[in-house]
Amino acid sequence: MKPQTGEFVEGLRNRKTQKLFICLEAASSPGKVRVINPDGDILVVMEELFDLEPVEVPLGEVERFFTAEQITCWRTYLTDEAER
C-alpha cells in the first residue's frame, strides 16, 4: 500500500462492517496499515481486517464514498504531509 497520490484515493473495505476506510499508507510495522476510519480518526490497524482488493475512488467522487469526517481528516493529513 502506498501514500495517496494521483487521481484516486485508495479505500479499504472492512471485512466485518463493510465500511470503507481511507488508506493512508502501510504502517512501519509489518502487516499493519494506517487508515482513516468513518469517524475521521487516523488508526494503525492489522491489514487482515480489510478485503484484499483496495477500492480506487476517483478524487471527484470522494464525497459519495467517504464520510465528511474522513474527508476533513484526509485533507488535513495531506496538508500536514506537504508541509514536512
PDB file of C-alpha atoms in Angstrom:
ATOM      1  CA  MET A   1       0.000   0.000   0.000  1.00  0.00           C
ATOM      2  CA  LYS A   2       1.269   3.408  -0.897  1.00  0.00           C
ATOM      3  CA  PRO A   3       0.629   7.013   0.117  1.00  0.00           C
ATOM      4  CA  GLN A   4      -2.171   8.795  -1.724  1.00  0.00           C
ATOM      5  CA  THR A   5      -1.087  10.475  -4.933  1.00  0.00           C
ATOM      6  CA  GLY A   6      -2.599  10.993  -8.340  1.00  0.00           C
ATOM      7  CA  GLU A   7      -6.234  10.906  -9.319  1.00  0.00           C
ATOM      8  CA  PHE A   8      -7.551   8.277  -6.906  1.00  0.00           C
ATOM      9  CA  VAL A   9      -7.987   7.762  -3.172  1.00  0.00           C
ATOM     10  CA  GLU A  10      -7.356   4.200  -2.077  1.00  0.00           C
ATOM     11  CA  GLY A  11     -10.083   2.811   0.140  1.00  0.00           C
ATOM     12  CA  LEU A  12     -10.087  -0.397   2.141  1.00  0.00           C
ATOM     13  CA  ARG A  13     -13.330  -2.178   2.961  1.00  0.00           C
ATOM     14  CA  ASN A  14     -13.580  -3.566   6.494  1.00  0.00           C
ATOM     15  CA  ARG A  15     -14.449  -7.268   6.243  1.00  0.00           C
ATOM     16  CA  LYS A  16     -16.759  -7.254   9.262  1.00  0.00           C
ATOM     17  CA  THR A  17     -18.628  -3.952   8.933  1.00  0.00           C
ATOM     18  CA  GLN A  18     -18.216  -3.431   5.153  1.00  0.00           C
ATOM     19  CA  LYS A  19     -17.428   0.241   5.870  1.00  0.00           C
ATOM     20  CA  LEU A  20     -14.867   1.955   3.661  1.00  0.00           C
ATOM     21  CA  PHE A  21     -11.701   3.353   5.260  1.00  0.00           C
ATOM     22  CA  ILE A  22      -9.232   5.714   3.576  1.00  0.00           C
ATOM     23  CA  CYS A  23      -5.837   4.053   3.247  1.00  0.00           C
ATOM     24  CA  LEU A  24      -3.023   6.473   4.025  1.00  0.00           C
ATOM     25  CA  GLU A  25      -0.033   4.130   3.836  1.00  0.00           C
ATOM     26  CA  ALA A  26       1.499   0.938   5.069  1.00  0.00           C
ATOM     27  CA  ALA A  27       2.478   1.364   8.705  1.00  0.00           C
ATOM     28  CA  SER A  28       6.032   0.904   9.937  1.00  0.00           C
ATOM     29  CA  SER A  29       5.101  -2.471  11.446  1.00  0.00           C
ATOM     30  CA  PRO A  30       4.719  -5.409   9.033  1.00  0.00           C
ATOM     31  CA  GLY A  31       1.111  -6.425   8.404  1.00  0.00           C
ATOM     32  CA  LYS A  32      -0.307  -3.105   9.561  1.00  0.00           C
ATOM     33  CA  VAL A  33      -1.747  -0.167   7.685  1.00  0.00           C
ATOM     34  CA  ARG A  34      -2.544   3.460   8.543  1.00  0.00           C
ATOM     35  CA  VAL A  35      -6.161   4.337   7.747  1.00  0.00           C
ATOM     36  CA  ILE A  36      -8.824   6.943   8.415  1.00  0.00           C
ATOM     37  CA  ASN A  37     -11.968   5.369   9.847  1.00  0.00           C
ATOM     38  CA  PRO A  38     -15.509   6.663   9.142  1.00  0.00           C
ATOM     39  CA  ASP A  39     -15.357   8.779  12.337  1.00  0.00           C
ATOM     40  CA  GLY A  40     -12.335  10.668  10.970  1.00  0.00           C
ATOM     41  CA  ASP A  41      -9.718   9.090  13.240  1.00  0.00           C
ATOM     42  CA  ILE A  42      -6.289   8.021  11.970  1.00  0.00           C
ATOM     43  CA  LEU A  43      -5.587   4.472  13.128  1.00  0.00           C
ATOM     44  CA  VAL A  44      -2.856   1.886  12.641  1.00  0.00           C
ATOM     45  CA  VAL A  45      -4.550  -1.499  12.323  1.00  0.00           C
ATOM     46  CA  MET A  46      -3.927  -5.004  11.008  1.00  0.00           C
ATOM     47  CA  GLU A  47      -4.251  -5.359   7.225  1.00  0.00           C
ATOM     48  CA  GLU A  48      -6.182  -8.601   7.733  1.00  0.00           C
ATOM     49  CA  LEU A  49      -9.216  -6.585   8.898  1.00  0.00           C
ATOM     50  CA  PHE A  50      -9.775  -5.491   5.296  1.00  0.00           C
ATOM     51  CA  ASP A  51     -10.625  -7.070   1.956  1.00  0.00           C
ATOM     52  CA  LEU A  52      -7.563  -7.879  -0.125  1.00  0.00           C
ATOM     53  CA  GLU A  53      -8.609  -5.713  -3.067  1.00  0.00           C
ATOM     54  CA  PRO A  54      -8.479  -1.954  -2.441  1.00  0.00           C
ATOM     55  CA  VAL A  55     -11.205   0.307  -3.812  1.00  0.00           C
ATOM     56  CA  GLU A  56      -9.918   3.108  -6.061  1.00  0.00           C
ATOM     57  CA  VAL A  57     -12.150   6.150  -5.605  1.00  0.00           C
ATOM     58  CA  PRO A  58     -11.720   8.976  -8.149  1.00  0.00           C
ATOM     59  CA  LEU A  59     -10.907  12.286  -6.457  1.00  0.00           C
ATOM     60  CA  GLY A  60     -14.081  13.826  -7.866  1.00  0.00           C
ATOM     61  CA  GLU A  61     -16.237  11.191  -6.137  1.00  0.00           C
ATOM     62  CA  VAL A  62     -14.812  11.051  -2.605  1.00  0.00           C
ATOM     63  CA  GLU A  63     -17.997  12.583  -1.145  1.00  0.00           C
ATOM     64  CA  ARG A  64     -20.011   9.611  -2.451  1.00  0.00           C
ATOM     65  CA  PHE A  65     -17.803   7.009  -0.765  1.00  0.00           C
ATOM     66  CA  PHE A  66     -16.360   8.571   2.389  1.00  0.00           C
ATOM     67  CA  THR A  67     -17.833  10.467   5.338  1.00  0.00           C
ATOM     68  CA  ALA A  68     -17.355  14.208   5.806  1.00  0.00           C
ATOM     69  CA  GLU A  69     -15.193  13.421   8.850  1.00  0.00           C
ATOM     70  CA  GLN A  70     -12.930  11.165   6.780  1.00  0.00           C
ATOM     71  CA  ILE A  71     -12.551  13.751   4.030  1.00  0.00           C
ATOM     72  CA  THR A  72     -11.709  16.530   6.503  1.00  0.00           C
ATOM     73  CA  CYS A  73      -9.115  14.361   8.233  1.00  0.00           C
ATOM     74  CA  TRP A  74      -7.664  13.229   4.879  1.00  0.00           C
ATOM     75  CA  ARG A  75      -7.283  16.812   3.631  1.00  0.00           C
ATOM     76  CA  THR A  76      -5.613  17.854   6.899  1.00  0.00           C
ATOM     77  CA  TYR A  77      -3.274  14.867   6.633  1.00  0.00           C
ATOM     78  CA  LEU A  78      -2.304  15.791   3.060  1.00  0.00           C
ATOM     79  CA  THR A  79      -1.661  19.416   4.068  1.00  0.00           C
ATOM     80  CA  ASP A  80       0.492  18.353   7.021  1.00  0.00           C
ATOM     81  CA  GLU A  81       2.475  15.935   4.829  1.00  0.00           C
ATOM     82  CA  ALA A  82       3.057  18.621   2.189  1.00  0.00           C
ATOM     83  CA  GLU A  83       4.463  20.971   4.836  1.00  0.00           C
ATOM     84  CA  ARG A  84       7.078  18.436   6.001  1.00  0.00           C
TER      85      ARG A  84
END
